CSV table of C-alpha atoms in Angstrom, one decimal:
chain,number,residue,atom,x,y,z
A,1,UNK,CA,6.6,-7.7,3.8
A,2,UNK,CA,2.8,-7.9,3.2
A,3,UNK,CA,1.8,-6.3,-0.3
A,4,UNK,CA,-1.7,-5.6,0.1
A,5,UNK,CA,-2.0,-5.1,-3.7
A,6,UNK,CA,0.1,-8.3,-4.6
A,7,UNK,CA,-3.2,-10.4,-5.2
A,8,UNK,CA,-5.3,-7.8,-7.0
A,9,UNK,CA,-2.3,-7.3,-9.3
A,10,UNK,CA,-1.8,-11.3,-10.0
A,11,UNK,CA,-5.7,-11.7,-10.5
A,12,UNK,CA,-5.8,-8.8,-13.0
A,13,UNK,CA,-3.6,-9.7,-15.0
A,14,UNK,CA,-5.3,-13.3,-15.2
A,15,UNK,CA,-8.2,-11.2,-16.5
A,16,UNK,CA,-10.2,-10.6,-13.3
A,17,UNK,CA,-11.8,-7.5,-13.9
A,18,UNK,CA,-12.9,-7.0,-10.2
A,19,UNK,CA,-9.4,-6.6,-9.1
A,20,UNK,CA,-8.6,-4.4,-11.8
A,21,UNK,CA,-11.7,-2.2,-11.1
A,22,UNK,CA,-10.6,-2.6,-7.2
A,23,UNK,CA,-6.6,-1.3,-8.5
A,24,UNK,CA,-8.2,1.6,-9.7
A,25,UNK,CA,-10.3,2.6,-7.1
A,26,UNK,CA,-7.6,2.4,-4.6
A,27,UNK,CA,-5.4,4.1,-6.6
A,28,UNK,CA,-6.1,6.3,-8.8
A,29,UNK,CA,-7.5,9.4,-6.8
A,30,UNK,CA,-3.9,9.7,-4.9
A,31,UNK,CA,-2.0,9.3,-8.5
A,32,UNK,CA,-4.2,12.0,-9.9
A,33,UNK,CA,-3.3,14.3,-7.5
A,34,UNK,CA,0.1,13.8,-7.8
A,35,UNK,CA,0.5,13.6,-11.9
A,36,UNK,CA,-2.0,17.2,-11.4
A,37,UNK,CA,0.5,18.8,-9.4
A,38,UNK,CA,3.3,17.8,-11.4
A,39,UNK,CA,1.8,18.4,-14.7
A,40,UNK,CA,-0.7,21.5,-14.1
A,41,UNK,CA,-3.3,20.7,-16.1
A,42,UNK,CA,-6.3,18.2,-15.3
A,43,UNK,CA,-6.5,16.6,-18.8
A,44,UNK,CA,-2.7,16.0,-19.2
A,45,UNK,CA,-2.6,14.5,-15.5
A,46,UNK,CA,-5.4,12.1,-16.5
A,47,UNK,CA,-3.8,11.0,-19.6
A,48,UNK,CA,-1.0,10.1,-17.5
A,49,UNK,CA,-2.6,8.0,-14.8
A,50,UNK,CA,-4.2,6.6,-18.2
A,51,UNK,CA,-0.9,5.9,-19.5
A,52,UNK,CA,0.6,4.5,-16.3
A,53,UNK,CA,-2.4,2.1,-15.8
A,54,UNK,CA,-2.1,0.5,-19.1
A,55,UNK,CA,1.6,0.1,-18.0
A,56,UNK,CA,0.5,-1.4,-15.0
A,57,UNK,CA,-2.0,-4.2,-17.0
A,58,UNK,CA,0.7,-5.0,-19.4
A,59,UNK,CA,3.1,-5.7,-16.7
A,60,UNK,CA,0.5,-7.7,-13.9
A,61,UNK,CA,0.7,-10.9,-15.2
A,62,UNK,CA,4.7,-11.1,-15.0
A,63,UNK,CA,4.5,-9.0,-11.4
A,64,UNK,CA,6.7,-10.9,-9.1
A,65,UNK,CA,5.5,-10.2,-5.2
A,66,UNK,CA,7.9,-9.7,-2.8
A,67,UNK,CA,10.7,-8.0,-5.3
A,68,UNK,CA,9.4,-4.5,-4.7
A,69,UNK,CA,6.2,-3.2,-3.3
A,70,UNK,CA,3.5,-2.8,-5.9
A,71,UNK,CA,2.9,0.6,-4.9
A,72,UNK,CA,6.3,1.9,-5.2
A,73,UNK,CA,6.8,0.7,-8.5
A,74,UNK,CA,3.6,2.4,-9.6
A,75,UNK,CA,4.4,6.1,-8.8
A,76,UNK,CA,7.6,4.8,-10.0
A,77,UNK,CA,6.0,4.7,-13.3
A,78,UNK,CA,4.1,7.7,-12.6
A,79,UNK,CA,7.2,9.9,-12.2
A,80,UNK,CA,8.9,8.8,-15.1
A,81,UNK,CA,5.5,9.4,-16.7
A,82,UNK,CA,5.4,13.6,-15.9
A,83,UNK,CA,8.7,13.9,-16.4
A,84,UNK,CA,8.2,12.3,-19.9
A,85,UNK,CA,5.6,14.9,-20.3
A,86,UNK,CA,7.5,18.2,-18.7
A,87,UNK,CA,10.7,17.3,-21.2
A,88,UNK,CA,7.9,17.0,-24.0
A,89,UNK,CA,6.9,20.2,-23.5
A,90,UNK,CA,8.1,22.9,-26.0
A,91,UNK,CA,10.0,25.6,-24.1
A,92,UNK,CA,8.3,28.9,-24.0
A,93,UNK,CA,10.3,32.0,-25.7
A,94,UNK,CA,12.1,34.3,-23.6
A,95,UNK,CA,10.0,37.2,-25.1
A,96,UNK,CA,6.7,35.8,-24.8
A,97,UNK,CA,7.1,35.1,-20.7
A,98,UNK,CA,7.6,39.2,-21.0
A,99,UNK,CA,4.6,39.4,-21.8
A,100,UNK,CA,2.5,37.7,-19.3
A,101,UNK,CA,0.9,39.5,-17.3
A,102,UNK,CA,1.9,39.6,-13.2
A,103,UNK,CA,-1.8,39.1,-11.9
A,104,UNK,CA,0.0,38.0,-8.7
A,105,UNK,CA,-1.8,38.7,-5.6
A,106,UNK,CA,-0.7,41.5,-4.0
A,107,UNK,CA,-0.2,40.7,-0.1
A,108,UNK,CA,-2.8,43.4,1.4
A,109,UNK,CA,-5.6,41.6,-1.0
A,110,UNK,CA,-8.7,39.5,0.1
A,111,UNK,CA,-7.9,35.9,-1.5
A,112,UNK,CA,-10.9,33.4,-1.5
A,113,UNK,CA,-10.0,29.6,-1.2
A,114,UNK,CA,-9.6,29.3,-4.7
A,115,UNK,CA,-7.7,32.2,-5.4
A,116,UNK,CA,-5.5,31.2,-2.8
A,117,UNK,CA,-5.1,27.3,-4.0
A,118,UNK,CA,-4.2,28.8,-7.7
A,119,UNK,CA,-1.3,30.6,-6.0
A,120,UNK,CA,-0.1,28.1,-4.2
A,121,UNK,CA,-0.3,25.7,-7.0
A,122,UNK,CA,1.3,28.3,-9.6
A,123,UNK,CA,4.1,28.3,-6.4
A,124,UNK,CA,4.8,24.7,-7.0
A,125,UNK,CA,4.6,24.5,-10.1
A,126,UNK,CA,7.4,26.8,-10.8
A,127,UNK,CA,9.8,24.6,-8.6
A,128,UNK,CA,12.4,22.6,-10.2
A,129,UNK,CA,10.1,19.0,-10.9
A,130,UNK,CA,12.4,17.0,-8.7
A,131,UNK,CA,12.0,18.8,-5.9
A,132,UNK,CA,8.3,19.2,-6.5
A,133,UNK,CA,8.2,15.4,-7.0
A,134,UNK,CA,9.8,15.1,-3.7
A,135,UNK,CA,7.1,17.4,-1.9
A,136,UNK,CA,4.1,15.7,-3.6
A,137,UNK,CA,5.4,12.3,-2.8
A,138,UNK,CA,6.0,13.0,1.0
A,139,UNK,CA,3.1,15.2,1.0
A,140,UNK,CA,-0.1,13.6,-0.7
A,141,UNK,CA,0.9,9.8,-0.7
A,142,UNK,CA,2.4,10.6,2.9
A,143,UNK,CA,5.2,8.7,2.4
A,144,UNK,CA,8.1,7.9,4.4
A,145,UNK,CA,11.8,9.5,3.4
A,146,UNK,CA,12.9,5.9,2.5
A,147,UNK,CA,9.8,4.7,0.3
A,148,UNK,CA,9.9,8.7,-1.0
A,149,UNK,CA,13.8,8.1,-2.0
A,150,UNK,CA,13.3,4.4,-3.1
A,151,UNK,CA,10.5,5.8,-6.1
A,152,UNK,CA,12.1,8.7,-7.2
A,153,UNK,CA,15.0,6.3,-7.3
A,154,UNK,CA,18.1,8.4,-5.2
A,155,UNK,CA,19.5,8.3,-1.6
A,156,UNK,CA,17.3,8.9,1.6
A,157,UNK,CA,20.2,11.9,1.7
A,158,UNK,CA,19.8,13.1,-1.4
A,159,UNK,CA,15.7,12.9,-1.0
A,160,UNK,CA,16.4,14.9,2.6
A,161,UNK,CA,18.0,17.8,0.5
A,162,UNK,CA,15.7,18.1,-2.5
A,163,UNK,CA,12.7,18.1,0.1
A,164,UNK,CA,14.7,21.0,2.5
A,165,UNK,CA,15.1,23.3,-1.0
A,166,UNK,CA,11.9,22.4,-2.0
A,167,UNK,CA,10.5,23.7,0.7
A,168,UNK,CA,12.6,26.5,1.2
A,169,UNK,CA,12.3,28.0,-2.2
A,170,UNK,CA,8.2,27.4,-2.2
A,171,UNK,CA,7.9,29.1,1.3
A,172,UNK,CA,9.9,32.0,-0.1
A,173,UNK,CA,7.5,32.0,-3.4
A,174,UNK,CA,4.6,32.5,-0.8
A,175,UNK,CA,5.8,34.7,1.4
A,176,UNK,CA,3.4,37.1,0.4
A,177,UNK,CA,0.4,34.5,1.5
A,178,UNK,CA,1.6,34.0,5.1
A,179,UNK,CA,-1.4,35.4,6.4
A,180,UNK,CA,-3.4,33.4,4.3
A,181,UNK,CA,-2.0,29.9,4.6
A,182,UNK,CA,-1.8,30.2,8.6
A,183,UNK,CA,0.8,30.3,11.5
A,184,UNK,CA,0.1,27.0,12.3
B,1,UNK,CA,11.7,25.2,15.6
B,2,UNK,CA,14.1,24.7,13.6
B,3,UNK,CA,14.3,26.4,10.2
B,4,UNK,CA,13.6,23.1,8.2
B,5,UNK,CA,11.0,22.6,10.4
B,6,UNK,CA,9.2,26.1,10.2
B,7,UNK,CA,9.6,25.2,6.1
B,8,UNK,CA,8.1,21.8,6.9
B,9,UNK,CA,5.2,23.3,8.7
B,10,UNK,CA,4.3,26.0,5.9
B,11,UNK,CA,4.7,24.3,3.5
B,12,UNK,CA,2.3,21.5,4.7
B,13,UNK,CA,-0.5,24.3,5.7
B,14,UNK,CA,-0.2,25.5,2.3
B,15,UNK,CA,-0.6,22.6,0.0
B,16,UNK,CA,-3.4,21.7,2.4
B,17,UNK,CA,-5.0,24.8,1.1
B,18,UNK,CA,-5.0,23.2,-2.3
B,19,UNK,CA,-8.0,21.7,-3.8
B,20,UNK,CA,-7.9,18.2,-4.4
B,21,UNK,CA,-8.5,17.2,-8.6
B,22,UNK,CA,-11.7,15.9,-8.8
B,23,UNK,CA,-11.5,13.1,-11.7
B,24,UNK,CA,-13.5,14.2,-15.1
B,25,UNK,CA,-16.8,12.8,-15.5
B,26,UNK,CA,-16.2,8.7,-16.8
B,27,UNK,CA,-12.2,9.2,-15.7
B,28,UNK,CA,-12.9,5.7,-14.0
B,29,UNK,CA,-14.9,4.4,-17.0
B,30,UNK,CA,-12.5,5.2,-19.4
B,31,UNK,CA,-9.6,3.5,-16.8
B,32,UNK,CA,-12.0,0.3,-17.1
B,33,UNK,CA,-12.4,0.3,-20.7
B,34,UNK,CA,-8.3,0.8,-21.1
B,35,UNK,CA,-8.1,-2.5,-19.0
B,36,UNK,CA,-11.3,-4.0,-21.3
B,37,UNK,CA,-8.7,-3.6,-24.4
B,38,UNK,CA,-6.3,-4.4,-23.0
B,39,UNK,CA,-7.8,-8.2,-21.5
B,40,UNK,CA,-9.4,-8.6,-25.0
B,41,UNK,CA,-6.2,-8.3,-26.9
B,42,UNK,CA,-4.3,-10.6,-24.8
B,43,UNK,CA,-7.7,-13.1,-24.8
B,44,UNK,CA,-7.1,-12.6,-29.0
B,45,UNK,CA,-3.3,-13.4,-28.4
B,46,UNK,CA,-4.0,-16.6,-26.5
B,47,UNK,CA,-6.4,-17.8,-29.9
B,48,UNK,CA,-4.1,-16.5,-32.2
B,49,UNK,CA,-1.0,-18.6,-30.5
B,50,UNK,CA,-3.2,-21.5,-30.2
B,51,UNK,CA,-5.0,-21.1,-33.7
B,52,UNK,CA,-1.4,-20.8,-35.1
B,53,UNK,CA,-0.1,-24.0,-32.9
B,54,UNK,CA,-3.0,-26.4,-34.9
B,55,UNK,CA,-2.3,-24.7,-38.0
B,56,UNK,CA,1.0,-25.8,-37.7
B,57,UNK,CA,0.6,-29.4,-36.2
B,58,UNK,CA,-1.6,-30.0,-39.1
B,59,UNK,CA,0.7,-28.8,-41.8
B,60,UNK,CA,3.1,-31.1,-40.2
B,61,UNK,CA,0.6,-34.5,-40.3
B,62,UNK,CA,-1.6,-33.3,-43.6
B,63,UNK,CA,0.3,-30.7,-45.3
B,64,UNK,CA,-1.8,-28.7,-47.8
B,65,UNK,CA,-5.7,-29.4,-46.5
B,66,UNK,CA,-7.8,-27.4,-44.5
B,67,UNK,CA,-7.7,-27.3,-40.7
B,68,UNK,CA,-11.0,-29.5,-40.9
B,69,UNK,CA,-9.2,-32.4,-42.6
B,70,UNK,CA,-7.1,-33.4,-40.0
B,71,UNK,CA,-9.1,-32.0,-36.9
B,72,UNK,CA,-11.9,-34.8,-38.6
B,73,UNK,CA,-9.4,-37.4,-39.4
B,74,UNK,CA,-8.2,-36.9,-35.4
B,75,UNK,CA,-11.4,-37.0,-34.5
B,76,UNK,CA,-12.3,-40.1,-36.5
B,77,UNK,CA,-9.4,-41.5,-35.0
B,78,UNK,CA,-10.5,-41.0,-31.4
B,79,UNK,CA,-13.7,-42.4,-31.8
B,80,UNK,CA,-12.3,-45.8,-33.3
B,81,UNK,CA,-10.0,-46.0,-30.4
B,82,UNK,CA,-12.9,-45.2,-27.6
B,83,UNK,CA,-14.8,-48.0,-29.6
B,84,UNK,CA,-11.9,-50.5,-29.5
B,85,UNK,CA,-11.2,-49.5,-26.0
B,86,UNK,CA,-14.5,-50.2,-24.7
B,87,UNK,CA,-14.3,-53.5,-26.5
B,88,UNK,CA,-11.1,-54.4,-25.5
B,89,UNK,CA,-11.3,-55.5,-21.6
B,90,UNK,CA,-13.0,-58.7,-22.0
B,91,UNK,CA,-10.4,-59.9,-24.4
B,92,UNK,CA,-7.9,-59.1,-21.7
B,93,UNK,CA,-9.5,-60.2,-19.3
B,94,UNK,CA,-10.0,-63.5,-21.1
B,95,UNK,CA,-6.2,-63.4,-21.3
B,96,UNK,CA,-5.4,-63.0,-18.1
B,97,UNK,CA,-6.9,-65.8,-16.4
B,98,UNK,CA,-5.4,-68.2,-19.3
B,99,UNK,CA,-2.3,-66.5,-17.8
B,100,UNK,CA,-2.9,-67.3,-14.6
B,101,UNK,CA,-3.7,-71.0,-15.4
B,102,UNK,CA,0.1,-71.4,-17.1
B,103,UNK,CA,2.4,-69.1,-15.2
B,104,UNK,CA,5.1,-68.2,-17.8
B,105,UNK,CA,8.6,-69.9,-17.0
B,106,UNK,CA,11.0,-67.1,-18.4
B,107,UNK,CA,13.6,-65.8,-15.0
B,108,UNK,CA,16.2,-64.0,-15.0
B,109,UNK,CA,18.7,-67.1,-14.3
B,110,UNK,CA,16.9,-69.4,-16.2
B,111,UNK,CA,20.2,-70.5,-18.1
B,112,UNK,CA,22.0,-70.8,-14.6
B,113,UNK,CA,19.3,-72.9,-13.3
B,114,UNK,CA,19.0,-75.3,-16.9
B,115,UNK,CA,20.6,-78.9,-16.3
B,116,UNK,CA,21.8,-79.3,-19.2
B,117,UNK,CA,23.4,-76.5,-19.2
B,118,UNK,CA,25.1,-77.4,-16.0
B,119,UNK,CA,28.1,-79.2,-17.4
């Protein structure tokens, strides 16, 4: 199995700061976009992929090509990263999420595109984060069910069945967009 | 289409719709200088581990005296022996063809081979 990363991550962690610069190109727009969808917030995603690069220097000079793909490991890290974060996070009282406001888009409504992406991403947000981990991973880093299952660390089965609720419950969230997301 | 695939379908359309994080302004800067620290503090390791090695070593052969002392005294040392050295080969070589003039007469079953010893 051919690791294209395998030689940028031994050379970095000999020092070479071209293949660390070259790690980070490749690599960090996709994890941002992930750790952003997981987290919500820009600044908290980019202290993550912050977080999971430093990981990633610490750990290049002992990287053993050919155990697991580099990549895998990585969102590996990225994962456990957000869901570091999400447990972090102090749970809202009951009586303050009263008292946000529903500015929900009501379905007859003119929705520009970024009206329209804030829904959609307030939709995924509020699915449980394994199933939205699931989604991202298949999703943005197109991956395949078995790479998918192998990072989040469960059965190709188990992945199958978080992705079919995932996607169930976040098509039922945005019903009221249909028109707006397309028929296909 | 199946139901899971109708979900499939949807749900790919929408998350299509969603805009794709642009990185702050020095994201990748800041990612560089993370890996920056990170190659200086194992560069300082690698000193520190060898710093501490000679430290040790020369407690060992000059307990008590400043690093200098015995990196001088080793260096001292090295020059005397390159000296010696490069003084050295004609005094063997001198040796060698006296050598070859009286082959020695030591074997391995020289006391088989003695005469009188063969009694």
């Amino acid at each position: 199995m051919h690791d294209p990363d395998a030689d940028d991550v031994a050379k970095a962690g000999q020092g070479d700061r071209a293949a660390a610069a070259r790690l980070i190109g490749r690599h960090t727009p996709k994890l941002l976009t992930v750790a952003r969808r997981m987290l919500g917030a820009q600044a908290e995603a980019e202290d993550a992929v912050q977080e999971v690069f430093l990981k990633l220097w610490t750990h290049a000079a002992r990287w053993q090509p050919g155990k697991a793909r580099f990549e895998t490991w990585l969102y590996r890290v990225m994962l456990n990263q957000c869901y570091d974060r999400l447990r972090r996070r102090p749970t809202a009282p009951l009586e303050a999420a009263e008292e946000v406001a529903d500015d929900s888009v009501p379905p007859d409504a003119r929705l520009d595109e970024g009206v329209l992406g804030r829904e959609i991403g307030r939709a995924l947000e509020d699915l449980p984060e394994r199933q939205r981990a699931a989604i991202l991973l298949c999703h943005f880093r197109e991956l395949g069910n078995i790479e998918a299952a192998e990072i989040m660390g469960i059965s190709v089965e188990a992945l199958e069945s978080l992705l079919a609720r995932g996607r169930r419950s976040l098509k039922s969230r945005l019903e009221h967009l249909k028109g707006f997301v397309g028929d296909g | 289409m199946t139901g899971e695939n109708a979900d499939r379908d949807f749900v790919d359309r929408a998350l299509r719709q969603l805009p794709r994080p642009i990185p702050s302004p020095g994201f990748e800067a800041a990612l560089m200088a993370g890996y920056d620290a990170w190659n200086a503090e194992r560069n300082k390791g690698v000193w520190a581990a060898i710093r501490a090695s000679a430290r040790g070593f020369s407690e060992v052969i000059w307990p008590g005296a400043p690093l200098w002392v015995p990196a001088s005294a080793l260096a001292a040392a090295l020059l005397v022996g390159a000296g010696v050295g490069t003084a050295l080969p004609a005094a063997q070589a001198e040796q060698s063809a006296f050598s070859l003039e009286q082959p020695g007469s030591f074997t391995l079953f020289a006391s088989d081979l003695a005469p009188e010893e063969d009694l």
